[in-house]
């Protein structure tokens, strides 16, 4: 039986059209047969069982579904899985290494940047894209960058603090590495 | 001892949140993240009319669709 939300097996019993795509998710390549109408968010959540990416609205407003496509923040509810063919997708599960958290995750932990945590994956990924491009943002630049990510719990104060703290820590770490370089 | 130093139980003390670890890793296990064996999915069909009287509802076409277990009106 085919399901609207599920990845469709190649030997589909009815005439449902499928496209074969190859997507690299958190560094791992997946080849999947998907219906063209399958949203990237559903491919990630149901197809790959990576449920850290959340669906929080029906209107592409909230940003809880934010992932990085080739490093750029994209709302995965507003993208079809087939559009990710050949691209690199980063989800929240790809932030931490096997042994330690990403500095951005540390920022949110240490500066109380989350309460219920639902918006947090999207916030952190958008923040990562910002800091990759602008390692020393002002508070206004952080707020502007995160304006596509909504939060119902925190009032954003500590989210901004978390991002600024992570930015400072990343700059400090990079300076240490530069000093150590021959 | 000043007023600032009085702590009633744990009030006023800094606490580490125990739930953050899984939330920041994307392992929050929110309701929509849960998959159980035999689980069904529900969709709500809403009226396309803002102000109208329901005369009848014919669920036969919906019930005939493959995979539909139940139609509630």
Coordinates of C-alpha atoms in Angstrom, one line a residue:
Chain A
X1 CA 0.0 0.0 0.0
X2 CA 1.3 3.4 -0.9
X3 CA 1.2 6.1 1.7
X4 CA 1.1 9.8 1.0
X5 CA 3.9 10.5 3.5
X6 CA 6.1 7.5 3.0
X7 CA 8.9 6.8 0.6
X8 CA 7.3 4.6 -2.1
X9 CA 9.1 1.3 -2.9
X10 CA 10.2 0.9 -6.5
X11 CA 7.8 -2.0 -7.1
X12 CA 4.7 0.1 -6.5
X13 CA 1.5 -1.9 -7.0
X14 CA -0.5 0.9 -8.6
X15 CA 0.4 3.5 -11.2
X16 CA 1.9 6.0 -8.7
X17 CA 4.8 7.8 -10.4
X18 CA 8.1 7.6 -8.6
X19 CA 11.4 9.3 -9.2
X20 CA 14.7 7.9 -8.0
X21 CA 16.8 10.5 -6.2
X22 CA 20.1 10.5 -4.4
X23 CA 20.5 12.8 -1.5
X24 CA 23.3 13.2 0.9
X25 CA 21.9 13.7 4.4
X26 CA 24.4 14.5 7.2
X27 CA 27.2 13.2 5.1
X28 CA 25.5 9.9 4.2
X29 CA 24.2 9.2 0.7
X30 CA 20.7 7.8 0.4
X31 CA 19.0 6.6 -2.9
X32 CA 15.3 6.7 -2.6
X33 CA 12.3 6.3 -4.8
X34 CA 9.8 9.0 -4.0
X35 CA 6.6 10.4 -5.4
X36 CA 7.2 13.9 -7.0
X37 CA 4.8 15.4 -4.5
X38 CA 6.6 14.2 -1.4
X39 CA 7.8 17.1 0.7
X40 CA 11.4 17.1 1.7
X41 CA 10.3 17.4 5.4
X42 CA 8.3 14.2 5.0
X43 CA 11.2 12.4 3.3
X44 CA 13.4 13.4 6.2
X45 CA 10.9 12.5 9.0
X46 CA 9.2 9.5 7.6
X47 CA 11.5 8.2 4.9
X48 CA 14.8 8.6 6.8
X49 CA 13.2 8.6 10.3
X50 CA 15.1 11.7 11.3
X51 CA 12.5 13.3 13.4
X52 CA 14.6 16.2 14.7
X53 CA 13.3 18.3 11.8
X54 CA 9.8 19.4 12.9
X55 CA 6.7 20.5 11.1
X56 CA 5.0 23.3 13.1
X57 CA 2.6 24.9 10.7
X58 CA 0.9 24.5 7.3
X59 CA 1.9 27.9 6.0
X60 CA 5.8 27.9 5.7
X61 CA 5.8 30.6 8.4
X62 CA 7.3 28.9 11.5
X63 CA 10.7 27.6 10.3
X64 CA 10.7 24.5 12.6
X65 CA 11.3 22.4 9.5
X66 CA 14.5 24.4 8.6
X67 CA 17.3 22.3 7.2
X68 CA 20.5 23.3 5.4
X69 CA 20.7 22.6 1.7
X70 CA 24.3 22.9 0.6
X71 CA 24.8 25.0 3.7
X72 CA 21.9 27.4 3.1
X73 CA 18.8 27.4 5.4
X74 CA 15.7 26.1 3.7
X75 CA 12.2 25.4 5.0
X76 CA 11.9 21.7 4.1
X77 CA 8.1 21.8 4.2
X78 CA 8.3 24.1 1.2
X79 CA 10.6 22.0 -0.9
X80 CA 9.9 18.7 -2.7
X81 CA 12.2 15.8 -2.0
X82 CA 13.0 15.6 -5.7
X83 CA 14.4 19.1 -5.6
X84 CA 17.1 17.9 -3.1
X85 CA 18.3 15.3 -5.7
X86 CA 22.1 15.6 -5.9
X87 CA 22.3 18.1 -3.0
X88 CA 23.7 18.0 0.6
X89 CA 21.1 18.2 3.3
X90 CA 22.1 18.9 6.9
X91 CA 19.6 18.3 9.7
X92 CA 19.9 18.9 13.4
X93 CA 21.1 15.3 13.8
X94 CA 24.1 16.3 11.7
X95 CA 25.3 19.0 14.0
X96 CA 26.9 17.0 16.7
X97 CA 29.9 14.8 16.0
X98 CA 30.0 11.3 17.4
X99 CA 31.8 12.6 20.5
X100 CA 30.7 16.1 21.1
X101 CA 28.1 18.7 20.5
X102 CA 28.4 21.5 18.0
X103 CA 29.3 24.8 19.6
X104 CA 25.9 26.2 18.6
X105 CA 24.2 23.4 20.5
X106 CA 26.4 24.2 23.5
X107 CA 25.3 27.8 23.2
X108 CA 21.7 26.9 23.4
X109 CA 22.3 24.6 26.3
X110 CA 24.4 27.1 28.3
X111 CA 22.3 30.2 27.6
X112 CA 18.9 28.6 28.2
X113 CA 18.0 29.1 24.5
X114 CA 15.1 26.6 24.6
X115 CA 12.1 25.7 26.7
X116 CA 10.0 23.1 24.8
X117 CA 12.6 22.7 22.2
X118 CA 10.3 22.5 19.2
X119 CA 11.8 25.4 17.3
X120 CA 15.3 24.7 18.4
X121 CA 16.6 22.5 15.6
X122 CA 15.5 25.1 13.1
X123 CA 16.9 28.0 15.1
X124 CA 20.3 26.2 15.4
X125 CA 20.6 25.4 11.8
X126 CA 19.7 28.9 10.7
X127 CA 22.2 30.2 13.2
X128 CA 24.9 27.9 11.8
X129 CA 24.3 29.2 8.3
X130 CA 24.5 32.8 9.7
X131 CA 27.8 32.1 11.5
X132 CA 29.3 30.3 8.6
X133 CA 28.8 33.4 6.6
X134 CA 29.2 36.1 9.3
X135 CA 31.2 34.9 12.3
X136 CA 30.8 38.1 14.2
X137 CA 27.2 39.2 13.8
X138 CA 25.6 42.1 15.8
X139 CA 22.5 41.4 17.8
X140 CA 20.4 43.0 15.0
X141 CA 22.0 40.7 12.4
X142 CA 21.2 37.7 14.5
X143 CA 17.6 38.7 14.9
X144 CA 17.3 39.5 11.2
X145 CA 18.8 36.1 10.3
X146 CA 16.4 34.3 12.6
X147 CA 13.3 36.2 11.5
X148 CA 12.1 33.2 9.6
X149 CA 12.1 31.0 12.7
X150 CA 9.3 31.5 15.2
X151 CA 9.3 30.6 18.9
X152 CA 6.3 30.5 21.1
X153 CA 8.1 29.9 24.4
X154 CA 11.1 32.0 24.9
X155 CA 10.5 35.5 23.6
X156 CA 13.7 35.1 21.6
X157 CA 16.0 36.8 24.2
X158 CA 17.9 33.7 25.2
X159 CA 17.9 32.4 21.7
X160 CA 19.8 35.5 20.6
X161 CA 22.1 35.2 23.6
X162 CA 22.8 31.6 22.7
X163 CA 23.7 32.4 19.1
X164 CA 26.0 35.3 20.2
X165 CA 27.6 33.1 22.8
X166 CA 28.2 30.4 20.3
X167 CA 29.6 32.9 17.8
X168 CA 32.1 34.2 20.4
X169 CA 33.1 30.7 21.3
X170 CA 33.6 29.7 17.7
X171 CA 35.7 32.8 17.1
X172 CA 37.8 32.0 20.1
X173 CA 38.3 28.4 19.0
X174 CA 39.3 29.4 15.5
X175 CA 41.8 31.9 16.9
X176 CA 43.3 29.1 19.0
X177 CA 43.6 26.9 15.9
X178 CA 45.1 29.7 13.9
X179 CA 47.7 30.3 16.6
X180 CA 48.6 26.6 16.6
X181 CA 49.0 26.5 12.8
X182 CA 52.6 26.5 11.7
Chain B
X1 CA 22.8 36.2 56.0
X2 CA 21.3 38.6 53.5
X3 CA 18.0 38.1 51.7
X4 CA 19.9 37.3 48.5
X5 CA 21.4 34.2 50.2
X6 CA 18.2 32.7 51.4
X7 CA 17.1 29.9 49.1
X8 CA 13.8 28.1 49.8
X9 CA 14.2 24.6 48.7
X10 CA 15.7 25.0 45.2
X11 CA 14.2 28.4 44.4
X12 CA 16.9 30.8 43.4
X13 CA 19.4 28.1 42.7
X14 CA 20.7 27.6 39.2
X15 CA 19.7 24.2 37.8
X16 CA 20.8 22.3 34.7
X17 CA 17.8 21.3 32.6
X18 CA 17.8 17.6 32.1
X19 CA 15.7 17.7 28.9
X20 CA 17.9 19.9 26.9
X21 CA 20.4 17.2 25.9
X22 CA 17.9 15.3 23.7
X23 CA 16.1 18.5 22.5
X24 CA 19.3 20.0 21.1
X25 CA 20.2 16.7 19.4
X26 CA 16.8 16.5 17.7
X27 CA 15.7 13.5 19.8
X28 CA 12.7 15.3 21.3
X29 CA 10.2 12.5 20.6
X30 CA 7.3 14.9 20.2
X31 CA 3.9 13.5 19.5
X32 CA 4.3 13.6 15.7
X33 CA 7.6 11.8 16.0
X34 CA 6.1 8.7 17.6
X35 CA 5.5 5.7 15.4
X36 CA 3.6 2.7 16.9
X37 CA 2.7 -0.6 15.3
X38 CA -0.6 -0.5 13.6
X39 CA -0.8 3.2 13.9
X40 CA -3.3 5.0 11.7
X41 CA -3.1 8.6 10.4
X42 CA -5.9 11.0 10.6
X43 CA -6.8 13.8 8.3
X44 CA -9.5 16.4 9.0
X45 CA -11.8 17.5 6.2
X46 CA -13.1 21.0 6.9
X47 CA -16.1 22.7 5.5
X48 CA -15.3 24.8 2.4
X49 CA -18.1 27.1 3.4
X50 CA -18.0 29.5 6.2
X51 CA -21.7 29.6 7.0
X52 CA -23.9 26.7 5.8
X53 CA -26.2 23.9 6.9
X54 CA -25.0 20.3 6.6
X55 CA -27.9 18.5 4.9
X56 CA -26.1 15.1 4.5
X57 CA -22.6 13.6 4.4
X58 CA -21.8 10.8 2.0
X59 CA -18.7 8.9 3.2
X60 CA -18.9 6.0 0.8
X61 CA -16.2 7.3 -1.6
X62 CA -13.8 7.9 1.3
X63 CA -14.4 4.5 2.8
X64 CA -13.8 2.9 -0.6
X65 CA -10.3 4.3 -0.8
X66 CA -7.5 1.8 -0.2
X67 CA -6.1 1.9 3.3
X68 CA -9.0 3.8 4.9
X69 CA -10.0 2.2 8.1
X70 CA -12.5 4.6 9.5
X71 CA -14.4 7.7 8.6
X72 CA -15.9 9.7 11.5
X73 CA -18.4 12.4 11.0

